[in-house]
């Protein structure tokens, strides 16, 4: 659901939706790469993976889109893609394989915050 909100003279689009949330790591089990491999720990947008910041999003969300996940108490930035990540699915980066496995698959409400116009990918 998209709504056009007005705050003073600023207008912005925001959406709230339910997404499947999973977790991934920079490791072989998630990316097929090992430490020392070219591109290890680097996202599809060229950023270094960062716990609490990096998310892999489907092609429906542009790089730089922020995704607020209230149940996790964080706002992530779409910086990565993944072969299994489709529309309606967000994969949050975690440094620990054990914690990523424990996280599993969860369904959560997400607030989508589009990238600011005129600015490059975050």
N, CA, C and O of each residue as an XYZ file, in Angstrom:
488
protein
N       0.836     -1.162      0.000
C       0.000      0.000      0.000
C       0.892      1.240      0.000
O       1.740      1.390      0.880
N       0.714      2.106     -0.951
C       1.493      3.332     -1.037
C       0.600      4.507     -0.656
O      -0.587      4.533     -0.980
N       1.179      5.459      0.023
C       0.440      6.671      0.387
C       1.348      7.860      0.162
O       2.554      7.781      0.395
N       0.783      8.945     -0.284
C       1.555     10.166     -0.458
C       1.350     10.991      0.804
O       0.226     11.356      1.150
N       2.447     11.276      1.479
C       2.391     11.998      2.741
C       2.957     13.397      2.514
O       3.878     13.576      1.718
N       2.411     14.379      3.207
C       2.907     15.743      3.110
C       3.310     16.215      4.498
O       2.526     16.136      5.444
N       4.539     16.705      4.614
C       5.031     17.278      5.857
C       5.580     18.644      5.493
O       6.643     18.742      4.881
N       4.866     19.702      5.863
C       5.294     21.030      5.449
C       5.275     21.083      3.937
O       4.256     20.787      3.312
N       6.408     21.462      3.340
C       6.475     21.513      1.889
C       7.074     20.241      1.297
O       7.202     20.122      0.078
N       7.443     19.287      2.161
C       8.053     18.049      1.671
C       6.993     16.983      1.449
O       6.117     16.770      2.287
N       7.089     16.330      0.326
C       6.218     15.199      0.049
C       7.091     13.988     -0.145
O       8.160     14.066     -0.750
N       6.631     12.869      0.370
C       7.380     11.638      0.156
C       6.426     10.461      0.113
O       5.376     10.461      0.754
N       6.811      9.472     -0.648
C       6.014      8.256     -0.742
C       6.529      7.270      0.288
O       7.735      7.126      0.484
N       5.618      6.609      0.927
C       6.045      5.565      1.846
C       5.089      4.396      1.701
O       3.929      4.574      1.328
N       5.568      3.228      1.989
C       4.726      2.056      1.874
C       4.988      1.139      3.050
O       6.082      1.109      3.615
N       3.982      0.412      3.394
C       4.085     -0.598      4.433
C       3.621     -1.902      3.802
O       2.588     -1.943      3.133
N       4.374     -2.949      4.012
C       4.029     -4.238      3.424
C       4.559     -5.349      4.316
O       5.399     -5.119      5.186
N       4.062     -6.540      4.089
C       4.549     -7.716      4.797
C       5.561     -8.407      3.900
O       5.289     -8.670      2.729
N       6.726     -8.698      4.455
C       7.815     -9.340      3.718
C       8.280    -10.584      4.447
O       8.134    -10.699      5.664
N       8.838    -11.509      3.693
C       9.560    -12.637      4.282
C      10.974    -12.130      4.549
O      11.638    -11.611      3.651
N      11.428    -12.284      5.794
C      12.752    -11.812      6.183
C      13.616    -13.012      6.528
O      13.223    -13.865      7.324
N      14.790    -13.071      5.927
C      15.778    -14.102      6.239
C      17.096    -13.388      6.510
O      17.180    -12.165      6.398
N      18.127    -14.156      6.867
C      19.434    -13.567      7.153
C      20.500    -14.293      6.344
O      20.362    -15.478      6.038
N      21.559    -13.575      6.002
C      22.675    -14.166      5.274
C      23.982    -13.646      5.831
O      24.007    -12.678      6.591
N      25.075    -14.300      5.444
C      26.417    -13.884      5.842
C      27.251    -13.673      4.580
O      26.783    -13.924      3.469
N      28.472    -13.217      4.758
C      29.386    -13.062      3.622
C      30.038    -14.393      3.274
O      30.738    -14.497      2.267
N      29.815    -15.406      4.095
C      30.487    -16.684      3.947
C      30.009    -17.555      2.807
O      29.033    -17.247      2.122
N      30.722    -18.650      2.623
C      30.484    -19.578      1.532
C      29.050    -20.104      1.505
O      28.459    -20.250      0.435
N      28.489    -20.389      2.691
C      27.144    -20.958      2.774
C      26.086    -20.016      2.202
O      25.031    -20.475      1.762
N      26.345    -18.730      2.201
C      25.388    -17.757      1.668
C      25.765    -17.224      0.294
O      24.892    -16.976     -0.538
N      27.064    -17.046      0.053
C      27.494    -16.349     -1.168
C      28.337    -17.191     -2.117
O      28.547    -16.814     -3.270
N      28.818    -18.330     -1.631
C      29.715    -19.134     -2.457
C      31.135    -18.586     -2.482
O      31.973    -19.053     -3.253
N      31.405    -17.591     -1.634
C      32.741    -16.983     -1.581
C      33.374    -17.252     -0.228
O      32.687    -17.404      0.783
N      34.692    -17.308     -0.230
C      35.460    -17.511      0.996
C      36.365    -16.298      1.218
O      36.682    -15.577      0.272
N      36.787    -16.070      2.488
C      37.729    -14.965      2.730
C      38.919    -15.077      1.771
O      39.477    -16.159      1.584
N      39.288    -13.978      1.184
C      40.380    -13.955      0.213
C      39.892    -14.008     -1.217
O      40.612    -13.603     -2.130
N      38.652    -14.510     -1.436
C      38.085    -14.521     -2.788
C      37.763    -13.093     -3.218
O      37.426    -12.238     -2.399
N      37.875    -12.861     -4.512
C      37.506    -11.555     -5.052
C      36.033    -11.285     -4.754
O      35.179    -12.134     -5.010
N      35.742    -10.122     -4.221
C      34.370     -9.737     -3.936
C      33.816    -10.242     -2.612
O      32.648    -10.004     -2.304
N      34.633    -10.935     -1.823
C      34.158    -11.422     -0.526
C      33.787    -10.231      0.366
O      34.592     -9.319      0.556
N      32.573    -10.245      0.907
C      32.134     -9.179      1.799
C      31.733     -7.896      1.095
O      31.492     -6.878      1.744
N      31.660     -7.937     -0.241
C      31.277     -6.758     -1.023
C      29.908     -7.029     -1.644
O      29.677     -8.095     -2.215
N      29.016     -6.069     -1.531
C      27.654     -6.225     -2.038
C      27.581     -5.971     -3.545
O      28.538     -5.503     -4.161
N      26.436     -6.288     -4.111
C      26.213     -6.053     -5.546
C      26.294     -4.568     -5.895
O      26.568     -4.216     -7.042
N      26.056     -3.700     -4.915
C      26.146     -2.260     -5.168
C      27.555     -1.729     -4.940
O      27.812     -0.538     -5.120
N      28.475     -2.623     -4.541
C      29.862     -2.222     -4.341
C      30.207     -1.814     -2.922
O      31.352     -1.462     -2.640
N      29.230     -1.857     -2.021
C      29.470     -1.494     -0.617
C      29.973     -2.703      0.164
O      29.716     -3.846     -0.215
N      30.687     -2.446      1.249
C      31.125     -3.503      2.148
C      29.946     -3.895      3.026
O      29.217     -3.029      3.509
N      29.751     -5.203      3.239
C      28.653     -5.645      4.092
C      28.841     -5.115      5.502
O      29.957     -5.063      6.019
N      27.733     -4.723      6.116
C      27.776     -4.168      7.466
C      26.533     -4.638      8.223
O      25.404     -4.374      7.811
N      26.758     -5.330      9.324
C      25.644     -5.819     10.123
C      24.809     -4.647     10.633
O      25.342     -3.624     11.064
N      23.484     -4.820     10.573
C      22.574     -3.776     11.017
C      22.314     -2.712      9.975
O      21.520     -1.799     10.203
N      22.984     -2.818      8.813
C      22.842     -1.830      7.738
C      22.480     -2.510      6.420
O      21.519     -2.114      5.760
N      23.242     -3.527      6.037
C      23.122     -4.153      4.716
C      21.932     -5.104      4.626
O      21.699     -5.924      5.514
N      21.189     -4.971      3.533
C      20.116     -5.913      3.205
C      20.206     -6.262      1.730
O      20.548     -5.422      0.898
N      19.897     -7.502      1.424
C      19.742     -7.933      0.037
C      18.247     -7.880     -0.257
O      17.442     -8.465      0.467
N      17.888     -7.180     -1.314
C      16.488     -6.977     -1.658
C      16.240     -7.462     -3.081
O      17.159     -7.560     -3.894
N      14.990     -7.759     -3.354
C      14.610     -8.157     -4.700
C      14.723     -6.989     -5.664
O      14.913     -5.846     -5.249
N      14.607     -7.282     -6.945
C      14.753     -6.237     -7.959
C      13.648     -5.187     -7.909
O      13.750     -4.155     -8.573
N      12.593     -5.433     -7.129
C      11.516     -4.449     -6.989
C      11.928     -3.268     -6.111
O      11.259     -2.235     -6.112
N      13.035     -3.413     -5.355
C      13.528     -2.342     -4.491
C      14.900     -1.896     -4.987
O      15.834     -2.697     -5.035
N      15.024     -0.642     -5.351
C      16.277     -0.092     -5.886
C      17.359     -0.052     -4.816
O      17.064      0.048     -3.625
N      18.626     -0.131     -5.253
C      19.725      0.098     -4.319
C      19.512      1.470     -3.680
O      19.117      2.425     -4.349
N      19.776      1.550     -2.391
C      19.594      2.797     -1.671
C      18.248      2.899     -0.974
O      18.059      3.759     -0.114
N      17.306      2.027     -1.339
C      16.021      2.001     -0.643
C      16.269      1.561      0.794
O      17.010      0.609      1.040
N      15.650      2.253      1.735
C      15.781      1.858      3.129
C      14.553      1.052      3.529
O      13.440      1.357      3.102
N      14.752      0.035      4.339
C      13.668     -0.811      4.803
C      13.693     -0.834      6.327
O      14.600     -1.387      6.949
N      12.679     -0.221      6.901
C      12.566     -0.188      8.356
C      11.799     -1.429      8.796
O      10.686     -1.681      8.334
N      12.407     -2.201      9.695
C      11.780     -3.416     10.200
C      11.589     -3.224     11.707
O      12.487     -3.526     12.493
N      10.418     -2.721     12.105
C      10.198     -2.398     13.513
C      10.458     -3.567     14.467
O      10.992     -3.363     15.557
N      10.089     -4.779     14.075
C      10.294     -5.937     14.955
C      11.770     -6.194     15.252
O      12.102     -6.792     16.275
N      12.651     -5.747     14.366
C      14.090     -5.906     14.583
C      14.701     -4.634     15.158
O      15.864     -4.626     15.562
N      13.915     -3.558     15.195
C      14.404     -2.293     15.740
C      15.490     -1.650     14.898
O      16.337     -0.927     15.421
N      15.471     -1.912     13.578
C      16.519     -1.388     12.697
C      15.939     -0.942     11.360
O      14.858     -1.358     10.943
N      16.710     -0.076     10.710
C      16.421      0.304      9.330
C      17.640     -0.094      8.511
O      18.751      0.374      8.763
N      17.425     -0.953      7.538
C      18.488     -1.465      6.671
C      18.458     -0.714      5.347
O      17.474     -0.050      5.022
N      19.543     -0.822      4.588
C      19.626     -0.225      3.258
C      19.812     -1.336      2.235
O      20.670     -2.203      2.395
N      19.001     -1.302      1.182
C      19.140     -2.282      0.096
C      20.456     -2.008     -0.629
O      20.581     -1.029     -1.363
N      21.429     -2.884     -0.412
C      22.749     -2.739     -1.014
C      23.160     -3.978     -1.792
O      24.183     -3.974     -2.477
N      22.371     -5.033     -1.688
C      22.784     -6.310     -2.258
C      21.611     -6.976     -2.963
O      20.455     -6.598     -2.776
N      21.930     -7.961     -3.765
C      20.954     -8.814     -4.445
C      21.329    -10.254     -4.115
O      22.381    -10.515     -3.531
N      20.475    -11.165     -4.486
C      20.774    -12.575     -4.291
C      19.902    -13.397     -5.212
O      18.775    -13.008     -5.519
N      20.415    -14.528     -5.652
C      19.691    -15.370     -6.588
C      18.338    -15.835     -6.067
O      17.404    -16.021     -6.847
N      18.224    -16.023     -4.755
C      16.974    -16.498     -4.163
C      16.123    -15.354     -3.619
O      15.061    -15.590     -3.042
N      16.583    -14.120     -3.799
C      15.861    -12.974     -3.247
C      14.963    -12.391     -4.334
O      15.437    -11.836     -5.325
N      13.663    -12.529     -4.124
C      12.669    -12.065     -5.089
C      11.800    -10.991     -4.423
O      11.972    -10.684     -3.244
N      10.881    -10.437     -5.183
C       9.957     -9.443     -4.630
C       9.267    -10.036     -3.402
O       8.853    -11.195     -3.407
N       9.150     -9.221     -2.350
C       8.501     -9.677     -1.131
C       9.421    -10.402     -0.170
O       8.964    -10.968      0.823
N      10.727    -10.390     -0.460
C      11.714    -11.101      0.365
C      12.901    -10.171      0.606
O      13.427     -9.567     -0.328
N      13.310    -10.065      1.854
C      14.481     -9.276      2.226
C      15.398    -10.166      3.041
O      14.948    -10.875      3.941
N      16.685    -10.130      2.725
C      17.709    -10.918      3.405
C      18.624     -9.936      4.132
O      19.345     -9.179      3.482
N      18.609     -9.931      5.463
C      19.440     -8.991      6.225
C      20.800     -9.627      6.496
O      20.896    -10.823      6.771
N      21.836     -8.819      6.416
C      23.199     -9.314      6.619
C      23.500     -9.445      8.109
O      23.206     -8.549      8.901
N      24.097    -10.588      8.474
C      24.593    -10.831      9.825
C      26.017    -11.361      9.714
O      26.320    -12.145      8.815
N      26.872    -10.946     10.604
C      28.266    -11.383     10.569
C      28.429    -12.831     11.009
O      29.374    -13.500     10.590
N      27.528    -13.323     11.842
C      27.637    -14.665     12.406
C      26.742    -15.665     11.668
O      25.532    -15.469     11.558
N      27.355    -16.735     11.168
C      26.582    -17.787     10.509
C      25.593    -18.413     11.485
O      24.454    -18.696     11.115
N      26.011    -18.627     12.710
C      25.148    -19.240     13.715
C      23.899    -18.381     13.952
O      22.784    -18.901     13.988
N      24.089    -17.082     14.113
C      22.935    -16.198     14.336
C      22.044    -16.124     13.104
O      20.821    -16.052     13.227
N      22.642    -16.140     11.923
C      21.849    -16.110     10.686
C      20.981    -17.370     10.592
O      19.811    -17.291     10.217
N      21.548    -18.517     10.929
C      20.769    -19.768     10.914
C      19.652    -19.730     11.956
O      18.525    -20.140     11.681
N      19.967    -19.241     13.140
C      18.963    -19.154     14.210
C      17.831    -18.204     13.833
O      16.687    -18.409     14.239
N      18.140    -17.184     13.073
C      17.131    -16.216     12.652
C      16.046    -16.890     11.814
O      14.860    -16.596     11.964
N      16.466    -17.793     10.934
C      15.513    -18.539     10.114
C      14.733    -17.666      9.153
O      15.255    -16.686      8.621
N      13.466    -18.031      8.932
C      12.545    -17.287      8.066
C      11.444    -16.712      8.933
O      10.823    -17.419      9.726
N      11.213    -15.430      8.772
C      10.178    -14.774      9.551
C       9.368    -13.862      8.644
O       9.888    -13.321      7.668
N       8.114    -13.698      8.966
C       7.261    -12.776      8.227
C       7.065    -11.548      9.100
O       6.635    -11.648     10.249
N       7.388    -10.375      8.534
C       7.327     -9.135      9.306
C       6.803     -7.991      8.460
O       6.924     -7.995      7.235
N       6.213     -7.004      9.137
C       5.804     -5.767      8.476
C       7.048     -4.919      8.258
O       7.919     -4.839      9.124
N       7.119     -4.295      7.106
C       8.275     -3.493      6.725
C       7.781     -2.160      6.179
O       6.789     -2.100      5.452
N       8.480     -1.106      6.536
C       8.204      0.212      5.961
C       9.267      0.460      4.910
O      10.461      0.414      5.206
N       8.842      0.721      3.685
C       9.754      0.975      2.570
C       9.959      2.480      2.442
O       8.997      3.240      2.329
N      11.220      2.903      2.461
C      11.563      4.318      2.343
C      12.416      4.470      1.081
O      13.596      4.122      1.086
N      11.823      4.989     -0.003
C      12.552      5.095     -1.272
C      13.810      5.948     -1.142
O      13.886      6.828     -0.285
N      14.796      5.680     -1.999
C      16.001      6.523     -1.993
C      15.616      7.960     -2.303
O      14.660      8.219     -3.034
N      16.373      8.885     -1.738
C      16.103     10.296     -2.007
C      16.382     10.583     -3.476
O      17.391     10.142     -4.026
N      15.485     11.320     -4.099
C      15.678     11.632     -5.512
C      16.936     12.475     -5.701
O      17.266     13.331     -4.881
N      17.616     12.210     -6.792
C      18.805     12.981     -7.132
C      20.067     12.480     -6.454
O      21.143     13.034     -6.680
N      19.966     11.446     -5.628
C      21.150     10.925     -4.962
C      21.426      9.533     -5.485
O      20.501      8.809     -5.852
N      22.678      9.158     -5.523
C      23.076      7.852     -6.014
C      22.753      6.754     -5.022
O      22.264      7.019     -3.924
N      23.026      5.537     -5.408
C      22.790      4.385     -4.555
C      23.604      4.476     -3.297
O      24.745      4.938     -3.307
N      23.011      4.034     -2.218
C      23.684      4.066     -0.920
C      24.352      2.754     -0.682
O      24.981      2.562      0.359
